[in-house]
CSV table of C-alpha atoms in Angstrom, one decimal:
chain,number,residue,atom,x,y,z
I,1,UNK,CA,-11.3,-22.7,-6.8
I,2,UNK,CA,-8.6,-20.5,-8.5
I,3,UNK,CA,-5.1,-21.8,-8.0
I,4,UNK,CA,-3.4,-18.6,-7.4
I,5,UNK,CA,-6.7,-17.2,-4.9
I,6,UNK,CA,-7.8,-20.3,-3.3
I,7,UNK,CA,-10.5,-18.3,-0.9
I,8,UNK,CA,-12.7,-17.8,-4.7
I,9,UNK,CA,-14.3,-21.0,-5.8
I,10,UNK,CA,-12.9,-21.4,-9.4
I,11,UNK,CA,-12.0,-24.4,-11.2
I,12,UNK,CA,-8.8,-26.1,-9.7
I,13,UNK,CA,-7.3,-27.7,-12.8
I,14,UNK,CA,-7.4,-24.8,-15.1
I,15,UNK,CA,-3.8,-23.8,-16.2
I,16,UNK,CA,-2.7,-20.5,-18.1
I,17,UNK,CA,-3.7,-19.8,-21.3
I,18,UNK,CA,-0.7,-20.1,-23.4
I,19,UNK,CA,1.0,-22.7,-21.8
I,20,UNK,CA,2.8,-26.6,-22.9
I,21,UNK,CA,2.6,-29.3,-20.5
I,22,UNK,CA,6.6,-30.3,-21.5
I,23,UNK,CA,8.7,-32.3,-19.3
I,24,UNK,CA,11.4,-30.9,-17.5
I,25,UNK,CA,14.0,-33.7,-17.8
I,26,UNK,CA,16.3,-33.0,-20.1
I,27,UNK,CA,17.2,-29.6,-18.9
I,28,UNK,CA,16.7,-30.6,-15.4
I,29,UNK,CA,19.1,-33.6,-15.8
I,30,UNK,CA,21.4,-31.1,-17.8
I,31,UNK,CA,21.7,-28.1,-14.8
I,32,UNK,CA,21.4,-30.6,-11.5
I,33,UNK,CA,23.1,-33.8,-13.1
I,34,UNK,CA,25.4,-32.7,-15.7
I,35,UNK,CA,26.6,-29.9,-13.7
I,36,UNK,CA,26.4,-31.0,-10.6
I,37,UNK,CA,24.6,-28.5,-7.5
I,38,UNK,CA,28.5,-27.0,-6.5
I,39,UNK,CA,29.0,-25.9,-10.4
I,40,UNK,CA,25.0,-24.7,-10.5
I,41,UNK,CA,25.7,-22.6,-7.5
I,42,UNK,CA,29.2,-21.4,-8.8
I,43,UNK,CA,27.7,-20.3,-12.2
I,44,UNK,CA,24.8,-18.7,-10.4
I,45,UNK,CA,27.7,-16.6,-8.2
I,46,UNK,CA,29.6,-15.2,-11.3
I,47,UNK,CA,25.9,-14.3,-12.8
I,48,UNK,CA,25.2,-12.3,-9.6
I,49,UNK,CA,28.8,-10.5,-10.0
I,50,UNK,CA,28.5,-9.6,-13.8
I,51,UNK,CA,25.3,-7.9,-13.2
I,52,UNK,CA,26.0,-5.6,-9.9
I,53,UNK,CA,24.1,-2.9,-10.8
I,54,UNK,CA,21.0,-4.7,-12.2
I,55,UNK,CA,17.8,-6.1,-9.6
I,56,UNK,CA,17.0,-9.6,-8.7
I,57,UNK,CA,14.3,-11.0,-9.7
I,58,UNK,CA,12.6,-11.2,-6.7
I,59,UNK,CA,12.8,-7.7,-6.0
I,60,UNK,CA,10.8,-7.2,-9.7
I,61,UNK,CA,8.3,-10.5,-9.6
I,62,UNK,CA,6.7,-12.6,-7.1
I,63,UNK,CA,5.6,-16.0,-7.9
I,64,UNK,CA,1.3,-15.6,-7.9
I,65,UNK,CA,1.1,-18.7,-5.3
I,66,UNK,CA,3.0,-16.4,-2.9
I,67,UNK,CA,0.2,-14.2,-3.3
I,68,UNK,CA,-1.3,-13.1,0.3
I,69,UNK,CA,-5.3,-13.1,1.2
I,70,UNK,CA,-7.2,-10.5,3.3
I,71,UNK,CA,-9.1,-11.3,6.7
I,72,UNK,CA,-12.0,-9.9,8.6
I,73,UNK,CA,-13.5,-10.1,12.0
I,74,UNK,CA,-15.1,-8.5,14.4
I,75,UNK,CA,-15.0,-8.0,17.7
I,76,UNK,CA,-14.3,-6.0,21.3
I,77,UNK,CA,-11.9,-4.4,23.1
I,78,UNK,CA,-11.6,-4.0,26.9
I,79,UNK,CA,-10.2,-2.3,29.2
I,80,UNK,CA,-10.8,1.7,28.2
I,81,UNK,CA,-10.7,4.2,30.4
I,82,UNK,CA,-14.3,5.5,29.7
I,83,UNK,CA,-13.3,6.0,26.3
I,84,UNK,CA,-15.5,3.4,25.0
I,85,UNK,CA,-18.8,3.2,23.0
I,86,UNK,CA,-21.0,3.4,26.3
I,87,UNK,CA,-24.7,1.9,26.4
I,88,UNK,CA,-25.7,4.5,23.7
I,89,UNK,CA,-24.1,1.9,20.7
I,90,UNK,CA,-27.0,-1.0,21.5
I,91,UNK,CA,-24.1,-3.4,19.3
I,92,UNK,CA,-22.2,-3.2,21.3
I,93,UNK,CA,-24.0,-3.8,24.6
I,94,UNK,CA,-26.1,-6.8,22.5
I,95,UNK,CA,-21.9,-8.2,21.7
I,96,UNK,CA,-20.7,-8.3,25.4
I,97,UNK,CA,-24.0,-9.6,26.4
I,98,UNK,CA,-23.7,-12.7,24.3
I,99,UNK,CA,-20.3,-13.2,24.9
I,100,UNK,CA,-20.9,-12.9,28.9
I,101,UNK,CA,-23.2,-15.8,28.0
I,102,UNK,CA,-21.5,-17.8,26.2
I,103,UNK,CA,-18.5,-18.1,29.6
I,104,UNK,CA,-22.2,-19.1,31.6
I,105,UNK,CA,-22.9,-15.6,32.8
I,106,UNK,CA,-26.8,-15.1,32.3
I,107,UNK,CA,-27.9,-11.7,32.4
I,108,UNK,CA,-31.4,-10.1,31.9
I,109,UNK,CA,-32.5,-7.3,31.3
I,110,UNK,CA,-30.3,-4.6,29.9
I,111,UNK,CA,-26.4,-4.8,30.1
I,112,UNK,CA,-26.2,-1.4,32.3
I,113,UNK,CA,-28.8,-2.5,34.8
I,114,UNK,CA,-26.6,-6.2,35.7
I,115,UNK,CA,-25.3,-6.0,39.4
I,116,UNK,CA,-21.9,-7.6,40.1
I,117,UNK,CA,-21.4,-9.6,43.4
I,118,UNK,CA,-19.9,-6.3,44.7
I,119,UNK,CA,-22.9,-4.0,44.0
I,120,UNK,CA,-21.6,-2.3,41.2
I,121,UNK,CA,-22.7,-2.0,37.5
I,122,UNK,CA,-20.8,-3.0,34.4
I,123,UNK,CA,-20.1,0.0,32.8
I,124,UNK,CA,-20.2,-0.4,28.9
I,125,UNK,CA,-17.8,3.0,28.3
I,126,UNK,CA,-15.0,0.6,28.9
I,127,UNK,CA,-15.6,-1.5,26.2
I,128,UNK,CA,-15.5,-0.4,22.0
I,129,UNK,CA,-16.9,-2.6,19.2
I,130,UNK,CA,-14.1,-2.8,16.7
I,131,UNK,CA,-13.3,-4.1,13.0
I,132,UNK,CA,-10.7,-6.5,12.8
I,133,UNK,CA,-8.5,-6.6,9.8
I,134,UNK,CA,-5.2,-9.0,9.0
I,135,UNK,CA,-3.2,-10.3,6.0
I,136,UNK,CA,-2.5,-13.7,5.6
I,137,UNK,CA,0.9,-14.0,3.5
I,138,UNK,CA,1.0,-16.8,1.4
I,139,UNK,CA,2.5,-20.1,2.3
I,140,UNK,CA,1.6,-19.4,6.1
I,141,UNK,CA,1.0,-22.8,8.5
I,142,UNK,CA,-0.9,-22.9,11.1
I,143,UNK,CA,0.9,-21.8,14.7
I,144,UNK,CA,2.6,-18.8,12.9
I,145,UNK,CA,1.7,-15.2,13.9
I,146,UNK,CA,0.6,-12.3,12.2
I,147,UNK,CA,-0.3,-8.7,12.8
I,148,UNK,CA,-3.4,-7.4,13.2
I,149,UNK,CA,-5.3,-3.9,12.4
I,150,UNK,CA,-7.9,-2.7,15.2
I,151,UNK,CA,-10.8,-0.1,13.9
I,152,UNK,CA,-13.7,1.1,16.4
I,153,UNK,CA,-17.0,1.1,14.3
I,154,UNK,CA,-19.1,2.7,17.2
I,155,UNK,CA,-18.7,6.4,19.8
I,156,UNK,CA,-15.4,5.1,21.3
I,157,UNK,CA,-13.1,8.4,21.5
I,158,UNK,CA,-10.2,6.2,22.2
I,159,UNK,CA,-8.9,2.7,21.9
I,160,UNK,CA,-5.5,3.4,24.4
I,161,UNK,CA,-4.6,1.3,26.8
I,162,UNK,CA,-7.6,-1.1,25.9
I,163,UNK,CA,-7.0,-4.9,25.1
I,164,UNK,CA,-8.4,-6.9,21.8
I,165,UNK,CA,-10.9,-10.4,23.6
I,166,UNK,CA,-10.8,-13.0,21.5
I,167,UNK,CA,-11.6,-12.9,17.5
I,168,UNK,CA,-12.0,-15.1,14.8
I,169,UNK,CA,-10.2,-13.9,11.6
I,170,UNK,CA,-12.5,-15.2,8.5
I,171,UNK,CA,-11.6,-15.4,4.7
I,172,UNK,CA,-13.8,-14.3,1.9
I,173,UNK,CA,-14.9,-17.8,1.9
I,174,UNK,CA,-16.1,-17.4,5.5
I,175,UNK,CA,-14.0,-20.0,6.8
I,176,UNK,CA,-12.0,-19.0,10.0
I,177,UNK,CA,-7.9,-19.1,9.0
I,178,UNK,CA,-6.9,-17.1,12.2
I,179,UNK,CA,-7.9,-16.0,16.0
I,180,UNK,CA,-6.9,-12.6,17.1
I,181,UNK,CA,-5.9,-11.6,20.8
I,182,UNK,CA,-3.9,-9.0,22.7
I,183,UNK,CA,-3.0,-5.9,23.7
I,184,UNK,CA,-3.7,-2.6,21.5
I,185,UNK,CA,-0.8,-0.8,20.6
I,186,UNK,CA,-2.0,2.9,19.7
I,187,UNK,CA,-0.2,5.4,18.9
I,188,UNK,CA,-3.2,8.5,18.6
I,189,UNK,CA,-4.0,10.5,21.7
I,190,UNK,CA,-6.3,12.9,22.6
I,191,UNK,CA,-7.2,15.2,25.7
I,192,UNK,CA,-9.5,17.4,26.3
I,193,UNK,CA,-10.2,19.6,29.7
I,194,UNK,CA,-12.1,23.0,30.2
I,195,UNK,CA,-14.1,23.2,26.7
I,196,UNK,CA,-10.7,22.7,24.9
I,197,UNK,CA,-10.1,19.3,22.9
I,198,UNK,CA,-6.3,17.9,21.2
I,199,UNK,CA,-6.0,15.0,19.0
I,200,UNK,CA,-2.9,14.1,17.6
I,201,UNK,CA,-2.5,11.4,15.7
I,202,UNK,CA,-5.7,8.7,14.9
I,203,UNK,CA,-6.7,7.3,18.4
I,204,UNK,CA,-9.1,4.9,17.4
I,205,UNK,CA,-7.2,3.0,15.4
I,206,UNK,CA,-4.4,0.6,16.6
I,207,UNK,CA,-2.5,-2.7,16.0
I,208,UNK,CA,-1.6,-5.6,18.0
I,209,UNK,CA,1.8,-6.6,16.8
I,210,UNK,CA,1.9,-10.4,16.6
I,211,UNK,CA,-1.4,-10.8,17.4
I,212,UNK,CA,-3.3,-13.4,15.3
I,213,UNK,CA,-2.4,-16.8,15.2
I,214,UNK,CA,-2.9,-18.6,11.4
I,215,UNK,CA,-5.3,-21.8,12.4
I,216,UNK,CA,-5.8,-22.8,8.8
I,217,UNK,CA,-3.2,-23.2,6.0
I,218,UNK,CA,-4.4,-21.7,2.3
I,219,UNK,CA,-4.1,-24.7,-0.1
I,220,UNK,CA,-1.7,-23.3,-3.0
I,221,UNK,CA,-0.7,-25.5,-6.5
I,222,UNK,CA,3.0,-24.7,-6.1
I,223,UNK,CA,3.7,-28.2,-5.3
I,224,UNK,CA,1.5,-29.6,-7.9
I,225,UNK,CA,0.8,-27.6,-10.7
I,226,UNK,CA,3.2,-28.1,-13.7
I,227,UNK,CA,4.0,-24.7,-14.4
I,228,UNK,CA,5.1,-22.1,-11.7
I,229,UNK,CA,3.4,-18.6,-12.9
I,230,UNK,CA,5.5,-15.5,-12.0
I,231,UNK,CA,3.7,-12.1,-11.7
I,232,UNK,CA,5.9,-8.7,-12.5
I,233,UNK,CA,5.2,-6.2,-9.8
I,234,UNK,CA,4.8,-3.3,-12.5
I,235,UNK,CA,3.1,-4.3,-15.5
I,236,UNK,CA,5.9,-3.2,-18.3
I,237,UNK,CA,6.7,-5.0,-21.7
I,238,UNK,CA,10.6,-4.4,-21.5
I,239,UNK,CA,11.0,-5.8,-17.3
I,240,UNK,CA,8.8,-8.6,-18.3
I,241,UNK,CA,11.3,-10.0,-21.7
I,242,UNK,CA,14.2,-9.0,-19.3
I,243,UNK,CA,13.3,-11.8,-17.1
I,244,UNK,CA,12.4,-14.3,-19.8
I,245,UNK,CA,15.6,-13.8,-21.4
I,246,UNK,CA,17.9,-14.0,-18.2
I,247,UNK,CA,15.9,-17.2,-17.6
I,248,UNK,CA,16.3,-18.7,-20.5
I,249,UNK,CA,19.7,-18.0,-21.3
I,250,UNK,CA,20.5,-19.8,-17.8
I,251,UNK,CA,18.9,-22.3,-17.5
I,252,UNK,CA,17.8,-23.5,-21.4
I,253,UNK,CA,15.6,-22.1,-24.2
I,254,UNK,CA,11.6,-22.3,-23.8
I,255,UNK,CA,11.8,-22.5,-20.2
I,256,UNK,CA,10.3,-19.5,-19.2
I,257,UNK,CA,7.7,-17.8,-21.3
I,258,UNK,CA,5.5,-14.8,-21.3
I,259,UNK,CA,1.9,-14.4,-21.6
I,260,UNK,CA,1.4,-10.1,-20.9
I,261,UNK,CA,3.4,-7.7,-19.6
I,262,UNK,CA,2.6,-9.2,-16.1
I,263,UNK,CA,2.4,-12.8,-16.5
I,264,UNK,CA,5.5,-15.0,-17.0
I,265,UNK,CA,5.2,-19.2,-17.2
I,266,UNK,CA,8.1,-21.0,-15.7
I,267,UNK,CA,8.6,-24.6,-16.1
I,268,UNK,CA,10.0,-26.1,-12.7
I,269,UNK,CA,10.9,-29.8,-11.4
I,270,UNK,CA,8.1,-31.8,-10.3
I,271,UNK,CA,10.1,-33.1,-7.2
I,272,UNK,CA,9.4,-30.0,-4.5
I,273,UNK,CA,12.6,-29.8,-3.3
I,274,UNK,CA,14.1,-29.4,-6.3
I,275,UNK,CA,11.3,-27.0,-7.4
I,276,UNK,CA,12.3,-24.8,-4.1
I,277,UNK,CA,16.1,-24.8,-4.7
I,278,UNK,CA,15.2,-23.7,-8.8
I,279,UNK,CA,12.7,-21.0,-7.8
I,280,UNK,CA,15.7,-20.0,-5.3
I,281,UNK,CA,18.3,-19.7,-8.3
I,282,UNK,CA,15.5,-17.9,-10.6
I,283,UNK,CA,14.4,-15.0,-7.9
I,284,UNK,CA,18.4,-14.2,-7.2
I,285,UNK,CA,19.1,-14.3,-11.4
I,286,UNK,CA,20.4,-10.4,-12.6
I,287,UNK,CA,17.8,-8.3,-14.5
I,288,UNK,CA,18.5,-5.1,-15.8
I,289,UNK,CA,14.8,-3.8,-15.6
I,290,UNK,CA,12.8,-0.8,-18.0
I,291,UNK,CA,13.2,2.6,-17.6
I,292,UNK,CA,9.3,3.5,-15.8
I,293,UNK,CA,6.9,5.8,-17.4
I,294,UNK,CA,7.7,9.4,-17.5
I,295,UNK,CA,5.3,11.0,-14.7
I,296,UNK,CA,4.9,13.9,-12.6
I,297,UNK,CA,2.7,13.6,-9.1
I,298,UNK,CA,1.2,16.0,-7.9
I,299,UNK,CA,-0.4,16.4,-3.7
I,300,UNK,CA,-2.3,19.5,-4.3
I,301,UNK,CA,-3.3,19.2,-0.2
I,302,UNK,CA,0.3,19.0,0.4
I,303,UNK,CA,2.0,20.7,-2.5
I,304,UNK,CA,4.1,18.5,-2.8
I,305,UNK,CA,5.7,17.5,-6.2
I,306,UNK,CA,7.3,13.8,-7.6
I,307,UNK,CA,8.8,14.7,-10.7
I,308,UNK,CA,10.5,11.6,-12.7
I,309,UNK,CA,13.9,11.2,-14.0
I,310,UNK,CA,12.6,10.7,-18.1
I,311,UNK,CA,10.4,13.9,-17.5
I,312,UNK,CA,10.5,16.2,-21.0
I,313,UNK,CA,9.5,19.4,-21.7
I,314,UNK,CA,9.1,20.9,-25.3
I,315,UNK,CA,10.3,24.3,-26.2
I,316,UNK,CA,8.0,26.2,-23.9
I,317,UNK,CA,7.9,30.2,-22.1
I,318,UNK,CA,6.4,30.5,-18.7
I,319,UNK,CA,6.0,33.4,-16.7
I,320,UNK,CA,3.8,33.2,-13.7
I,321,UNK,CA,2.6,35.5,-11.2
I,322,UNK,CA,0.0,36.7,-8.7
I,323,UNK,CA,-1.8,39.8,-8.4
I,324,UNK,CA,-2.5,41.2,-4.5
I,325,UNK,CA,-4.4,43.4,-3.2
I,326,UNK,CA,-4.5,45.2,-0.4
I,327,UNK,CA,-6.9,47.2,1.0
I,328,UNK,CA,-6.4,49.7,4.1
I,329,UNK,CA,-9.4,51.1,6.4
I,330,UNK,CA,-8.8,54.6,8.1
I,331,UNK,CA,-12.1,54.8,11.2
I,332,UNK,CA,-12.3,59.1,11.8
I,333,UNK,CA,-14.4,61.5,13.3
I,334,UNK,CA,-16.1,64.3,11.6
I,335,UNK,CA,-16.2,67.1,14.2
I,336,UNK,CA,-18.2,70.4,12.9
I,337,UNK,CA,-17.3,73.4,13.3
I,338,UNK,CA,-18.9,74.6,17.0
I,339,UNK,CA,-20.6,77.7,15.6
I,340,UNK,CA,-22.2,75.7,12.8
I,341,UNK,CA,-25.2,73.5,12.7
I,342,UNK,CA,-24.3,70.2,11.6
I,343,UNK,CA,-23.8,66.8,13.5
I,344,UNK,CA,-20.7,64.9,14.9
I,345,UNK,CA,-20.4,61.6,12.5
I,346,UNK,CA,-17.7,58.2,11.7
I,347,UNK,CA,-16.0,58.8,8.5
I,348,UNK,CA,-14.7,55.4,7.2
I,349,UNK,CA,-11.8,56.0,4.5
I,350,UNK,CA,-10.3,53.4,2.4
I,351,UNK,CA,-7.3,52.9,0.5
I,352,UNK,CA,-7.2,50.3,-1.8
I,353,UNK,CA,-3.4,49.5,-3.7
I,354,UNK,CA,-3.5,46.9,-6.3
I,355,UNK,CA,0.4,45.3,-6.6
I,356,UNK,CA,2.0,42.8,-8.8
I,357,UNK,CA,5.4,41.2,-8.3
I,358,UNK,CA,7.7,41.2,-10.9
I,359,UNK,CA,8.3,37.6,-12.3
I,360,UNK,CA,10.7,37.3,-15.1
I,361,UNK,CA,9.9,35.0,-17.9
I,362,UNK,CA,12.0,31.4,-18.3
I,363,UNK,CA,12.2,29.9,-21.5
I,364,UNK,CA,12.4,26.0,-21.5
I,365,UNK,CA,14.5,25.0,-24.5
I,366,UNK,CA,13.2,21.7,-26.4
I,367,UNK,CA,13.9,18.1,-24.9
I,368,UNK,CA,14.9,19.8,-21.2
I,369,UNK,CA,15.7,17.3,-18.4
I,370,UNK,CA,14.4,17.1,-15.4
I,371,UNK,CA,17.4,19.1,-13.1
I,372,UNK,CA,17.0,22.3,-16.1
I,373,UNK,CA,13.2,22.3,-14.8
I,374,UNK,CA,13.8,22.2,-11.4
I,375,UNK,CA,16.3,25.3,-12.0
I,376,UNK,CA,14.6,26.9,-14.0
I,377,UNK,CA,11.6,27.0,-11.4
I,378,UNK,CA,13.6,28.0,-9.0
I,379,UNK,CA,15.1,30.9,-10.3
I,380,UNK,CA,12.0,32.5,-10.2
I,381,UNK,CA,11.5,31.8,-6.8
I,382,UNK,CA,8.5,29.7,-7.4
I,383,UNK,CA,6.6,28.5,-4.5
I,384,UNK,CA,5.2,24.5,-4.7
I,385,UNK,CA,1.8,26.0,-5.4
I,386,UNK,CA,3.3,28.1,-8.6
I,387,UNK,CA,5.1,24.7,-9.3
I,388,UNK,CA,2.0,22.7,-9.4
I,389,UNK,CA,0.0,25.5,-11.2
I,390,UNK,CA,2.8,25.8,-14.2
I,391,UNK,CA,3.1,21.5,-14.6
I,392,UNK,CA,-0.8,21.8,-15.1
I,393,UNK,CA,-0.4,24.7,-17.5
I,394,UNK,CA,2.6,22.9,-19.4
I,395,UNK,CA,0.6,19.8,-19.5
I,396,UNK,CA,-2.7,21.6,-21.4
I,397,UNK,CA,-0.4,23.8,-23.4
I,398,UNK,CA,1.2,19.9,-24.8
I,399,UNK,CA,4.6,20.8,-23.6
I,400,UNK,CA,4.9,18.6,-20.9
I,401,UNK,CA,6.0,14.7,-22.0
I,402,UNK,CA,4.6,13.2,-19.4
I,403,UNK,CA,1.7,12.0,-17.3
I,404,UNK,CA,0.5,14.5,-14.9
I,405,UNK,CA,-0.6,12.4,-11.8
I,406,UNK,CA,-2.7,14.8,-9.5
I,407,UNK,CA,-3.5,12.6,-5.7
């Protein structure tokens, strides 16, 4: 089983490549004991005030046993208003069947041919067949609640107003770690009357806030392992030496250590309230982070445009401009002459104007930032499509210094 993913059967002892089994005594002895908790707490404040303007480290890195696991389940949802799946989706009808069964309510036949003591027939549009979806965050106990993500999977048109019967929320191991119950909370609608139909919004989807209930704890080696691993958020050399350096320099040399630009080894008390109380100094430490990657992001469905702060440009000329044409049809009547022998007929006439708009050429100058390229755009009255079309054409001429990220 792998420490940091418990739900994937991986060995259970393996520890980091890289790493020292080292005891933690002397610096342990040298912070808590030496110093004293009031002193560790007071140096820890004037660390937090020197470096106002830098990130904690808990905003940057996480530590990988705080990692969180995904859950599944499937299920129903009551309670529609003929918005359901109907006796069409044969899951469905099979699903409420068995369930019926299982309270001791025995039915044969077909689900749309049962009688209920009042004469009626259950009617199966009331009721969807749904995926159930839920995150488990780490460190969860049993009794806690979590939210929960409703999807139908059948002909339901709707899930308003209907209510999630209980569901068993199972891991990738297929063990069950939660139960899932409530009513849906959607926010999608749609109507439809005389032919016409309006959707707005995605109305067979919902949630049920604080709907699952976490039956089953997921093991994690935080209180056992030797070495607490911390994972960087955004893999990048410079953030990653940031932290190792602001950990070491408070707390002792070699006591945190990196093994990639993600990865960072921490060595932490063996008692687990002391490891607690260090992880909380470490995750409020000061780190001045990296300066991202220099990108450019592009919604071509959108058009809209995510240009970054280290953005470049090389000495470059742009001119950009569109070509219309229009094209304008005249319907007449030929009328002869009465005294001469031809025929009345439709004339169709055409006039057809080719125009181009005058767009002045900008010239970028070498090493531009990014406020002269939006100014420069903008002076030519681009629209966000012209944007998008000259980053692309900057990008293939080897102008543009950086990545062009088109979504």
């Amino acid at each position: 089983m792998d420490p940091y993913n418990p739900l994937v059967q991986t060995d259970l002892n393996r520890q980091p490549e890289g790493t020292q089994h080292v005891a933690w005594a002397t610096i342990w002895e040298r912070i808590w004991h030496a110093a004293g908790w009031a002193a560790a707490a007071l140096a820890l404040g004037m660390l937090l005030v020197t470096n106002a303007h830098a990130d904690r480290v808990k905003d940057l890195a996480s530590a990988a046993s705080m990692r969180p696991n995904q859950l599944l389940g499937y299920g129903l949802v009551v309670g529609l208003e003929g918005t359901g799946d109907g006796a069409d989706v044969s899951v469905t009808a099979s699903s409420m069947k068995s369930m019926l069964g299982r309270l001791g309510v025995n039915i044969d036949g077909s689900l749309g041919d049962f009688d209920t003591a009042s004469g009626g027939k259950l009617d199966v549009k009331n009721v969807a067949a749904v995926m159930v979806t839920a995150e488990l965050p780490g460190f969860s106990k049993p009794g806690q609640r979590i939210d929960v993500n409703v999807s139908a999977i059948g002909k339901a048109k709707s899930l308003r107003g209907g209510t999630l019967i209980l569901t068993s929320l199972r891991g990738v191991d297929g063990q069950v770690y939660g139960l899932a119950q409530g009513a849906l909370t959607a926010t999608g609608v749609t109507e439809e009357a005389a032919g016409s139909k309006v959707t707005k919004g995605v109305p067979t989807a919902a949630r049920v806030p604080n709907g699952g209930i976490v039956e089953r704890s997921v093991p994690t080696p935080f209180d056992t392992a030797e070495l607490v691993l911390l994972n960087v958020h955004a893999s990048d050399f410079t953030t990653t030496t940031a932290i190792v350096n602001e950990i070491n320099k408070t707390f002792g040399d070699d006591v945190a250590k990196a093994l990639d630009p993600v990865s960072i080894t921490i060595r932490a008390p063996q008692d687990i309230n002391q490891r607690v109380s260090f992880m909380s100094m470490v995750e409020n430490l000061q780190v001045t982070p990296g300066e991202p990657a220099a990108k450019v992001v592009v919604n071509s469905r959108t058009g809209t445009v995510v240009i970054s702060r280290n953005v470049k440009v090389t000495a470059a000329a742009v001119s950009h401009g569109t070509i219309s044409v229009t094209v304008a049809a005249t319907n007449e009547v030929s009328q002869p002459n009465a005294l001469a022998a031809g025929q009345t007929a439709a004339v169709q006439n055409a006039d057809v104007e080719v125009g181009e708009p005058l767009r002045p050429m900008f010239l970028f100058q070498p090493g531009v930032d990014l406020r002269q390229i939006v100014d420069a755009v903008n002076q030519v009255g681009a629209t966000p499509s012209a944007l998008i079309a000259i980053l692309e054409a900057l990008k293939s001429a080897g102008s543009l210094r950086a990545e062009l990220v088109v979504i």
